[in-house]
Amino acid sequence: WDVFAGAFGQTYGNHSVWQMYSLDKQPVNAPTRPWKAALDMPMANQVRHLKDLMLSRPFLTRIPDESMVLTQQQDDNHYVIATRSSDGSYAMIYFPTGKSVDLDFRKLSGKKLKAWWYDPRTGNSFDGPKITRDSQVSITPPTSGKGNDWVLVVDDASKKFSAPGKK
């Protein structure tokens, strides 16, 4: 959410790491394991997938654009957020859960659009739904209702971007 809302990056914090906890030290704030073991926690490896995704498209033209999400939303764990390039060459929409939303792709450039689903847990991407530049397109993530997060990446097909997360 932070990066799609305009933050320049995201850090990974772990109580065991920041205090350099080891078994011979007094713990602070409930570390779960020695710091060297905590370096291999799943999120420590998954946060790179966010970096890879963001850098697979022109990064410095990226702007937040919540107007792309047309569905009325609550400010909760299901909140879907969008970011796009200011020139309309791509958009990314983050689905934290399986919630379906209506999206507006009219701000994207190009006659044809190419959609991808990006899995931020694994860094894998695959072809997404057929999308047009219509004013209202209903989108449901691949694992609707299962609580897994997804990113829908929609490109101006003429830009011939590589798969999300790849350079």
Coordinates of N, CA, C and O in Angstrom, one line a residue:
W1 N 0.8 -1.2 0.0 CA 0.0 0.0 0.0 C 0.9 1.3 0.0 O 0.6 2.2 -0.7
D2 N 1.9 1.3 0.8 CA 2.7 2.5 0.9 C 3.3 2.9 -0.4 O 3.3 4.0 -0.8
V3 N 3.9 1.9 -1.1 CA 4.6 2.2 -2.4 C 3.6 2.7 -3.4 O 3.8 3.6 -4.1
F4 N 2.4 2.0 -3.5 CA 1.4 2.4 -4.5 C 0.8 3.7 -4.1 O 0.3 4.4 -5.0
A5 N 0.9 4.1 -2.9 CA 0.3 5.4 -2.4 C 1.3 6.6 -2.7 O 1.0 7.7 -2.4
G6 N 2.6 6.2 -3.1 CA 3.5 7.3 -3.4 C 4.9 7.2 -2.7 O 5.8 7.9 -3.0
A7 N 5.0 6.2 -1.7 CA 6.3 6.1 -1.0 C 7.3 5.6 -2.0 O 7.1 4.9 -3.0
F8 N 8.5 6.0 -1.8 CA 9.6 5.7 -2.7 C 10.2 4.3 -2.5 O 10.8 3.7 -3.4
G9 N 9.9 3.7 -1.3 CA 10.4 2.3 -1.1 C 9.7 1.8 0.2 O 8.8 2.4 0.8
Q10 N 10.2 0.6 0.6 CA 9.7 -0.1 1.7 C 10.8 -0.8 2.4 O 11.7 -1.3 1.8
T11 N 10.8 -0.7 3.7 CA 11.9 -1.5 4.5 C 11.3 -2.7 5.1 O 10.0 -2.8 5.3
Y12 N 12.1 -3.6 5.5 CA 11.7 -4.8 6.2 C 12.3 -4.7 7.6 O 13.5 -4.6 7.8
G13 N 11.4 -4.8 8.5 CA 11.9 -4.8 9.9 C 11.6 -6.1 10.6 O 10.6 -6.8 10.4
N14 N 12.5 -6.5 11.5 CA 12.4 -7.7 12.3 C 13.0 -7.5 13.6 O 14.1 -7.0 13.8
H15 N 12.2 -7.8 14.7 CA 12.6 -7.5 16.0 C 14.0 -8.2 16.4 O 14.8 -7.7 17.1
S16 N 14.1 -9.4 15.8 CA 15.4 -10.1 16.1 C 16.6 -9.5 15.5 O 17.7 -9.4 16.0
V17 N 16.4 -8.9 14.2 CA 17.5 -8.3 13.5 C 17.9 -6.9 14.0 O 19.0 -6.7 14.3
W18 N 16.9 -6.0 14.2 CA 17.2 -4.7 14.6 C 18.0 -4.6 16.0 O 18.8 -3.7 16.2
Q19 N 17.7 -5.6 16.9 CA 18.4 -5.6 18.1 C 19.6 -6.5 18.2 O 20.3 -6.6 19.2
M20 N 19.9 -7.1 17.0 CA 21.0 -8.1 16.9 C 21.0 -9.1 18.0 O 22.0 -9.4 18.6
Y21 N 19.8 -9.6 18.2 CA 19.5 -10.6 19.3 C 20.3 -11.8 19.1 O 20.4 -12.4 18.0
S22 N 20.9 -12.3 20.2 CA 21.6 -13.6 20.2 C 21.2 -14.2 21.6 O 20.8 -13.5 22.5
L23 N 21.4 -15.5 21.7 CA 21.0 -16.2 22.9 C 21.7 -15.8 24.1 O 21.2 -16.0 25.2
D24 N 22.9 -15.2 24.0 CA 23.6 -14.7 25.1 C 23.3 -13.3 25.5 O 24.0 -12.7 26.4
K25 N 22.3 -12.7 24.9 CA 21.9 -11.3 25.2 C 20.5 -11.2 25.8 O 19.7 -12.1 25.6
Q26 N 20.3 -10.2 26.6 CA 18.9 -9.9 27.2 C 18.0 -9.5 26.0 O 18.4 -8.5 25.4
P27 N 16.9 -10.1 25.7 CA 16.0 -9.7 24.6 C 15.2 -8.4 24.9 O 15.0 -8.1 26.1
V28 N 14.9 -7.7 23.9 CA 14.0 -6.5 23.9 C 12.9 -6.8 23.0 O 13.1 -7.2 21.8
N29 N 11.7 -6.6 23.4 CA 10.5 -6.6 22.5 C 10.3 -8.0 21.8 O 10.0 -8.0 20.6
A30 N 10.5 -9.0 22.5 CA 10.1 -10.4 22.1 C 10.7 -10.9 20.8 O 10.0 -11.2 19.8
P31 N 12.0 -10.9 20.6 CA 12.6 -11.5 19.4 C 12.2 -13.0 19.4 O 12.0 -13.7 20.4
T32 N 12.1 -13.5 18.2 CA 11.6 -14.9 18.0 C 12.8 -15.9 17.8 O 12.6 -17.1 17.9
R33 N 14.0 -15.4 17.4 CA 15.1 -16.2 17.1 C 16.4 -15.4 17.0 O 16.2 -14.1 16.9
P34 N 17.6 -15.9 17.0 CA 18.8 -15.1 16.9 C 18.8 -14.4 15.5 O 18.2 -14.9 14.6
W35 N 19.4 -13.2 15.5 CA 19.3 -12.4 14.3 C 19.8 -13.0 13.0 O 19.2 -12.8 12.0
K36 N 20.8 -13.8 13.1 CA 21.3 -14.5 11.9 C 20.3 -15.4 11.3 O 20.1 -15.5 10.1
A37 N 19.5 -16.1 12.1 CA 18.5 -17.0 11.6 C 17.3 -16.2 11.1 O 16.6 -16.6 10.1
A38 N 17.1 -15.0 11.7 CA 15.9 -14.1 11.3 C 16.2 -13.6 9.9 O 15.2 -13.2 9.2
L39 N 17.4 -13.5 9.4 CA 17.7 -13.0 8.1 C 17.1 -13.8 7.0 O 16.9 -13.4 5.9
D40 N 16.7 -15.1 7.3 CA 16.1 -16.0 6.4 C 14.6 -16.2 6.5 O 14.0 -17.1 6.0
M41 N 14.0 -15.3 7.3 CA 12.5 -15.3 7.4 C 11.9 -15.1 6.0 O 12.5 -14.4 5.2
P42 N 10.7 -15.6 5.8 CA 10.1 -15.4 4.5 C 10.0 -14.0 4.0 O 10.3 -13.7 2.8
M43 N 9.6 -13.1 4.8 CA 9.4 -11.7 4.4 C 10.8 -11.1 4.0 O 10.8 -10.2 3.1
A44 N 11.8 -11.5 4.6 CA 13.1 -10.9 4.3 C 13.5 -11.2 2.8 O 14.2 -10.5 2.2
N45 N 13.0 -12.3 2.3 CA 13.2 -12.7 1.0 C 12.1 -12.2 0.0 O 12.4 -12.0 -1.2
Q46 N 10.9 -12.0 0.5 CA 9.8 -11.6 -0.3 C 9.9 -10.1 -0.7 O 9.4 -9.7 -1.7
V47 N 10.4 -9.3 0.2 CA 10.4 -7.9 0.0 C 11.1 -7.5 -1.3 O 10.8 -6.5 -2.0
R48 N 12.1 -8.4 -1.8 CA 12.8 -8.1 -3.0 C 11.8 -8.2 -4.2 O 12.0 -7.5 -5.3
H49 N 10.7 -8.9 -4.1 CA 9.8 -9.0 -5.2 C 9.1 -7.7 -5.4 O 8.7 -7.3 -6.6
L50 N 8.9 -6.9 -4.4 CA 8.3 -5.6 -4.6 C 9.3 -4.7 -5.3 O 8.9 -4.0 -6.3
K51 N 10.5 -4.7 -5.0 CA 11.6 -4.0 -5.7 C 11.6 -4.4 -7.1 O 11.6 -3.5 -8.0
D52 N 11.7 -5.7 -7.4 CA 11.7 -6.2 -8.8 C 10.5 -5.7 -9.6 O 10.7 -5.3 -10.7
L53 N 9.3 -5.8 -9.0 CA 8.1 -5.3 -9.7 C 8.2 -3.8 -10.0 O 8.0 -3.4 -11.2
M54 N 8.6 -3.0 -9.0 CA 8.6 -1.6 -9.3 C 9.6 -1.2 -10.3 O 9.4 -0.2 -11.1
L55 N 10.8 -1.8 -10.3 CA 11.8 -1.5 -11.2 C 11.7 -2.1 -12.6 O 12.5 -1.8 -13.5
S56 N 10.7 -2.9 -12.8 CA 10.4 -3.5 -14.1 C 9.7 -2.6 -15.0 O 9.4 -2.9 -16.2
R57 N 9.2 -1.4 -14.5 CA 8.6 -0.4 -15.3 C 9.3 0.9 -15.0 O 9.9 1.1 -14.0
P58 N 9.1 1.9 -15.9 CA 9.7 3.2 -15.6 C 9.3 3.7 -14.2 O 8.1 3.9 -13.9
F59 N 10.2 3.9 -13.3 CA 9.9 4.1 -11.9 C 9.7 5.6 -11.6 O 8.8 5.9 -10.8
L60 N 10.4 6.5 -12.2 CA 10.3 7.9 -11.8 C 9.2 8.6 -12.4 O 8.9 9.8 -12.0
T61 N 8.4 8.0 -13.2 CA 7.2 8.6 -13.8 C 5.9 8.1 -13.0 O 4.8 8.5 -13.4
R62 N 6.1 7.2 -12.1 CA 5.0 6.6 -11.4 C 4.3 7.6 -10.4 O 5.0 8.3 -9.6
I63 N 3.0 7.6 -10.4 CA 2.2 8.4 -9.5 C 1.1 7.6 -8.9 O 0.6 6.6 -9.6
P64 N 0.6 7.9 -7.7 CA -0.6 7.2 -7.2 C -1.8 7.7 -8.0 O -1.8 8.8 -8.4
D65 N -2.7 6.8 -8.2 CA -4.0 7.2 -8.9 C -5.2 6.4 -8.4 O -5.6 5.4 -9.0
E66 N -5.7 6.8 -7.2 CA -6.8 6.1 -6.6 C -8.1 6.3 -7.5 O -9.1 5.5 -7.3
S67 N -8.1 7.2 -8.4 CA -9.3 7.4 -9.2 C -9.5 6.3 -10.2 O -10.6 6.1 -10.7
M68 N -8.5 5.4 -10.4 CA -8.7 4.3 -11.2 C -9.6 3.2 -10.6 O -10.2 2.4 -11.3
V69 N -9.7 3.2 -9.3 CA -10.6 2.3 -8.6 C -11.9 2.9 -8.4 O -12.1 3.9 -7.6
L70 N -12.9 2.4 -9.1 CA -14.2 3.0 -9.1 C -15.1 2.5 -7.9 O -16.1 3.2 -7.5
T71 N -14.9 1.3 -7.4 CA -15.7 0.7 -6.4 C -15.5 1.5 -5.1 O -14.4 1.8 -4.7
Q72 N -16.7 1.8 -4.4 CA -16.6 2.4 -3.1 C -15.9 1.4 -2.2 O -16.2 0.3 -2.1
Q73 N -15.0 2.0 -1.4 CA -14.2 1.1 -0.5 C -14.2 1.6 0.9 O -14.3 2.8 1.2
Q74 N -14.0 0.7 1.8 CA -13.7 0.9 3.2 C -12.2 1.0 3.4 O -11.5 0.3 2.7
D75 N -11.8 1.8 4.4 CA -10.3 1.8 4.7 C -10.0 0.7 5.6 O -10.0 0.8 6.9
D76 N -9.8 -0.5 5.0 CA -9.6 -1.7 5.8 C -8.6 -2.6 5.0 O -8.0 -2.2 4.1
N77 N -8.5 -3.9 5.5 CA -7.5 -4.8 4.9 C -7.8 -5.2 3.4 O -7.0 -5.8 2.8
H78 N -9.0 -4.9 2.9 CA -9.4 -5.2 1.6 C -9.2 -4.0 0.6 O -9.5 -4.1 -0.6
Y79 N -8.6 -2.9 1.1 CA -8.5 -1.7 0.3 C -7.6 -2.0 -0.9 O -6.4 -2.3 -0.8
V80 N -8.1 -1.7 -2.1 CA -7.4 -1.9 -3.4 C -6.9 -0.5 -3.8 O -7.6 0.5 -3.7
I81 N -5.6 -0.5 -4.2 CA -5.0 0.8 -4.5 C -4.3 0.7 -5.8 O -3.8 -0.4 -6.2
A82 N -4.2 1.8 -6.5 CA -3.6 1.9 -7.9 C -2.5 2.9 -8.0 O -2.5 3.9 -7.3
T83 N -1.5 2.6 -8.8 CA -0.5 3.5 -9.2 C -0.3 3.3 -10.7 O -0.6 2.3 -11.3
R84 N 0.2 4.4 -11.4 CA 0.4 4.3 -12.8 C 1.5 5.3 -13.2 O 1.9 6.2 -12.5
S85 N 1.9 5.1 -14.5 CA 2.9 6.1 -15.0 C 2.1 7.3 -15.4 O 1.0 7.3 -15.9
S86 N 2.7 8.5 -15.2 CA 2.1 9.7 -15.6 C 1.9 9.8 -17.1 O 1.0 10.6 -17.5
D87 N 2.6 9.1 -17.9 CA 2.4 9.1 -19.3 C 1.4 8.0 -19.8 O 1.1 7.9 -21.0
G88 N 0.9 7.3 -18.9 CA -0.2 6.3 -19.2 C 0.4 5.0 -19.8 O -0.4 4.2 -20.3
S89 N 1.7 4.8 -19.7 CA 2.3 3.6 -20.3 C 2.0 2.3 -19.5 O 2.1 1.2 -20.1
Y90 N 1.7 2.4 -18.2 CA 1.3 1.2 -17.4 C 0.6 1.7 -16.2 O 0.6 2.8 -15.8
A91 N -0.1 0.7 -15.6 CA -0.7 0.9 -14.3 C -0.5 -0.4 -13.5 O -0.3 -1.5 -14.0
M92 N -0.5 -0.3 -12.2 CA -0.4 -1.4 -11.3 C -1.5 -1.2 -10.2 O -1.6 -0.1 -9.6
I93 N -2.3 -2.3 -10.0 CA -3.3 -2.3 -9.0 C -3.1 -3.4 -8.0 O -3.0 -4.5 -8.4
Y94 N -3.0 -3.0 -6.7 CA -2.7 -4.0 -5.7 C -4.0 -4.4 -5.0 O -4.8 -3.6 -4.6
F95 N -4.2 -5.8 -5.1 CA -5.4 -6.4 -4.5 C -4.9 -7.2 -3.2 O -4.3 -8.3 -3.4
P96 N -5.0 -6.7 -2.0 CA -4.5 -7.4 -0.8 C -5.3 -8.6 -0.5 O -4.8 -9.5 0.2
T97 N -6.6 -8.7 -1.0 CA -7.4 -9.9 -0.8 C -8.1 -10.2 -2.1 O -7.8 -9.6 -3.1
G98 N -9.0 -11.1 -2.0 CA -9.7 -11.5 -3.2 C -10.9 -10.6 -3.7 O -11.7 -11.0 -4.5
K99 N -10.9 -9.4 -3.1 CA -12.0 -8.5 -3.4 C -12.1 -8.2 -4.9 O -11.1 -7.8 -5.5
S100 N -13.3 -8.2 -5.5 CA -13.5 -7.7 -6.9 C -13.7 -6.2 -6.9 O -14.4 -5.7 -5.9
V101 N -13.2 -5.5 -7.9 CA -13.5 -4.1 -8.0 C -13.7 -3.7 -9.4 O -13.3 -4.4 -10.3
D102 N -14.3 -2.5 -9.6 CA -14.4 -1.9 -10.9 C -13.3 -0.9 -11.1 O -13.0 -0.1 -10.2
L103 N -12.6 -1.0 -12.3 CA -11.5 -0.2 -12.5 C -11.7 0.6 -13.8 O -12.4 0.2 -14.7
D104 N -11.0 1.8 -13.9 CA -11.1 2.7 -15.0 C -9.7 2.7 -15.7 O -8.8 3.2 -15.0
F105 N -9.6 2.3 -16.9 CA -8.3 2.2 -17.6 C -8.2 3.3 -18.7 O -7.3 3.3 -19.5
R106 N -9.1 4.3 -18.7 CA -9.0 5.3 -19.7 C -7.8 6.2 -19.7 O -7.4 6.8 -20.7
K107 N -7.1 6.3 -18.6 CA -5.9 7.1 -18.5 C -4.7 6.4 -19.1 O -3.6 7.0 -19.2
L108 N -4.8 5.2 -19.5 CA -3.7 4.5 -20.1 C -3.6 4.8 -21.6 O -4.6 5.0 -22.2
S109 N -2.4 4.8 -22.1 CA -2.1 5.1 -23.5 C -2.2 3.8 -24.3 O -2.2 2.7 -23.8
G110 N -2.2 4.0 -25.6 CA -2.2 2.8 -26.5 C -3.5 2.3 -26.8 O -4.5 2.5 -26.1
K111 N -3.6 1.8 -28.0 CA -4.9 1.2 -28.5 C -5.2 -0.2 -27.8 O -6.3 -0.5 -27.6
K112 N -4.1 -0.9 -27.6 CA -4.2 -2.2 -27.0 C -3.5 -2.2 -25.7 O -2.5 -1.6 -25.5
L113 N -4.1 -3.0 -24.7 CA -3.5 -3.1 -23.4 C -3.1 -4.6 -23.2 O -3.7 -5.5 -23.7
K114 N -2.1 -4.8 -22.4 CA -1.6 -6.1 -22.0 C -1.6 -6.2 -20.5 O -1.1 -5.4 -19.8
A115 N -2.4 -7.2 -20.0 CA -2.5 -7.4 -18.6 C -1.7 -8.6 -18.1 O -1.6 -9.6 -18.8
W116 N -1.2 -8.5 -16.9 CA -0.5 -9.5 -16.2 C -1.0 -9.6 -14.8 O -1.3 -8.6 -14.2
W117 N -0.9 -10.8 -14.2 CA -1.0 -10.9 -12.7 C 0.4 -11.2 -12.2 O 1.1 -12.0 -12.7
Y118 N 0.7 -10.5 -11.1 CA 2.0 -10.6 -10.5 C 1.8 -11.1 -9.0 O 1.0 -10.5 -8.3
D119 N 2.5 -12.1 -8.7 CA 2.4 -12.7 -7.3 C 3.5 -12.1 -6.4 O 4.7 -12.5 -6.6
P120 N 3.2 -11.2 -5.5 CA 4.3 -10.6 -4.7 C 4.9 -11.5 -3.7 O 5.9 -11.2 -3.1
R121 N 4.3 -12.7 -3.5 CA 4.8 -13.7 -2.6 C 6.0 -14.4 -3.2 O 6.9 -14.9 -2.5
T122 N 5.9 -14.6 -4.5 CA 6.9 -15.5 -5.2 C 7.7 -14.7 -6.3 O 8.7 -15.2 -6.7
G123 N 7.2 -13.6 -6.8 CA 7.8 -12.9 -7.9 C 7.5 -13.4 -9.2 O 8.0 -13.0 -10.2
N124 N 6.5 -14.3 -9.3 CA 6.1 -14.9 -10.6 C 5.0 -14.0 -11.2 O 4.2 -13.4 -10.5
S125 N 4.9 -14.1 -12.5 CA 3.9 -13.4 -13.2 C 3.3 -14.3 -14.3 O 4.0 -15.2 -14.8
F126 N 2.1 -14.0 -14.7 CA 1.4 -14.8 -15.8 C 0.4 -13.9 -16.4 O 0.0 -12.8 -15.9
D127 N 0.0 -14.3 -17.6 CA -1.0 -13.5 -18.4 C -2.2 -13.2 -17.6 O -2.7 -14.1 -16.9
G128 N -2.7 -12.0 -17.7 CA -3.9 -11.6 -17.0 C -5.1 -11.6 -18.0 O -5.0 -12.0 -19.1
P129 N -6.2 -11.0 -17.5 CA -7.4 -10.9 -18.3 C -7.3 -10.0 -19.5 O -6.4 -9.1 -19.5
K130 N -8.1 -10.2 -20.5 CA -8.2 -9.3 -21.6 C -8.9 -8.0 -21.1 O -9.9 -8.0 -20.5
I131 N -8.2 -6.9 -21.3 CA -8.6 -5.6 -20.8 C -8.7 -4.6 -21.9 O -7.8 -4.5 -22.7
T132 N -9.7 -3.7 -21.9 CA -9.8 -2.6 -22.8 C -9.8 -1.3 -22.1 O -9.8 -1.3 -20.8
R133 N -9.6 -0.2 -22.8 CA -9.5 1.1 -22.1 C -10.9 1.6 -21.8 O -11.1 2.8 -21.8
D134 N -11.8 0.8 -21.4 CA -13.2 1.2 -21.0 C -13.2 1.9 -19.7 O -12.2 1.9 -18.9
S135 N -14.3 2.6 -19.5 CA -14.4 3.4 -18.3 C -14.8 2.6 -17.1 O -14.6 3.0 -15.9
Q136 N -15.2 1.3 -17.3 CA -15.5 0.5 -16.1 C -15.3 -1.0 -16.5 O -16.0 -1.5 -17.3
V137 N -14.3 -1.6 -15.9 CA -14.0 -3.0 -16.1 C -13.9 -3.7 -14.7 O -13.2 -3.2 -13.8
S138 N -14.7 -4.7 -14.6 CA -14.8 -5.5 -13.3 C -13.6 -6.5 -13.3 O -13.5 -7.3 -14.2
I139 N -12.8 -6.5 -12.2 CA -11.7 -7.4 -12.1 C -11.7 -8.1 -10.8 O -12.0 -7.5 -9.7
T140 N -11.5 -9.4 -10.9 CA -11.4 -10.3 -9.7 C -10.0 -11.0 -9.7 O -9.6 -11.5 -10.8
P141 N -9.3 -10.9 -8.6 CA -8.0 -11.6 -8.6 C -8.1 -13.1 -8.8 O -9.1 -13.7 -8.6
P142 N -7.0 -13.7 -9.2 CA -7.0 -15.2 -9.5 C -7.5 -16.1 -8.3 O -8.1 -17.1 -8.5
T143 N -7.1 -15.7 -7.1 CA -7.5 -16.6 -6.0 C -8.5 -15.8 -5.1 O -8.4 -15.7 -3.9
S144 N -9.6 -15.4 -5.7 CA -10.6 -14.7 -5.1 C -11.2 -15.4 -3.8 O -11.4 -16.6 -3.9
G145 N -11.3 -14.7 -2.7 CA -11.8 -15.3 -1.5 C -10.8 -16.0 -0.7 O -11.1 -16.5 0.4
K146 N -9.6 -16.2 -1.1 CA -8.6 -17.0 -0.4 C -7.6 -16.1 0.4 O -6.8 -16.6 1.1
G147 N -7.8 -14.8 0.2 CA -7.0 -13.9 1.0 C -5.6 -13.7 0.5 O -4.8 -13.0 1.2
N148 N -5.2 -14.2 -0.6 CA -3.8 -14.0 -1.1 C -3.8 -12.6 -1.9 O -4.7 -12.2 -2.5
D149 N -2.6 -11.9 -1.7 CA -2.5 -10.7 -2.4 C -2.0 -10.8 -3.8 O -1.2 -11.8 -4.1
W150 N -2.4 -9.9 -4.7 CA -2.0 -9.9 -6.1 C -1.8 -8.5 -6.6 O -2.4 -7.6 -6.1
V151 N -1.0 -8.4 -7.7 CA -0.9 -7.1 -8.3 C -1.3 -7.3 -9.8 O -0.8 -8.2 -10.5
L152 N -2.3 -6.5 -10.3 CA -2.6 -6.5 -11.7 C -1.8 -5.4 -12.3 O -1.8 -4.3 -11.9
V153 N -1.0 -5.8 -13.3 CA -0.2 -4.9 -14.1 C -0.8 -4.8 -15.5 O -1.0 -5.8 -16.1
V154 N -1.1 -3.6 -15.9 CA -1.7 -3.3 -17.2 C -0.8 -2.4 -18.0 O -0.5 -1.3 -17.5
D155 N -0.3 -2.8 -19.1 CA 0.6 -2.1 -19.9 C 0.0 -1.6 -21.2 O -0.9 -2.3 -21.8
D156 N 0.5 -0.5 -21.7 CA 0.2 -0.1 -23.1 C 1.0 -1.1 -23.9 O 2.2 -1.2 -23.8
A157 N 0.3 -2.0 -24.7 CA 1.0 -3.1 -25.4 C 2.1 -2.6 -26.3 O 3.0 -3.4 -26.6
S158 N 2.0 -1.4 -26.9 CA 3.0 -1.0 -27.8 C 4.3 -0.7 -27.1 O 5.4 -0.7 -27.8
K159 N 4.4 -0.6 -25.8 CA 5.6 -0.4 -25.1 C 6.4 -1.7 -25.0 O 7.6 -1.6 -24.7
K160 N 5.8 -2.8 -25.2 CA 6.5 -4.1 -25.1 C 7.3 -4.3 -23.9 O 8.5 -4.8 -23.9
F161 N 6.8 -4.0 -22.7 CA 7.5 -4.2 -21.5 C 7.6 -5.7 -21.3 O 6.8 -6.5 -21.7
S162 N 8.7 -6.1 -20.6 CA 8.9 -7.5 -20.2 C 7.9 -7.9 -19.1 O 7.2 -7.0 -18.6
A163 N 7.8 -9.1 -18.7 CA 6.9 -9.6 -17.7 C 7.2 -8.8 -16.4 O 8.4 -8.5 -16.1
P164 N 6.2 -8.5 -15.6 CA 6.4 -7.8 -14.4 C 7.4 -8.5 -13.5 O 7.4 -9.7 -13.4
G165 N 8.3 -7.7 -12.9 CA 9.4 -8.3 -12.0 C 10.6 -8.7 -12.7 O 11.6 -9.0 -12.1
K166 N 10.6 -8.6 -14.1 CA 11.8 -9.0 -14.9 C 12.3 -7.7 -15.6 O 11.5 -6.8 -15.9
K167 N 13.5 -7.7 -15.8 CA 14.1 -6.5 -16.5 C 14.3 -6.7 -18.0 O 14.3 -7.8 -18.5

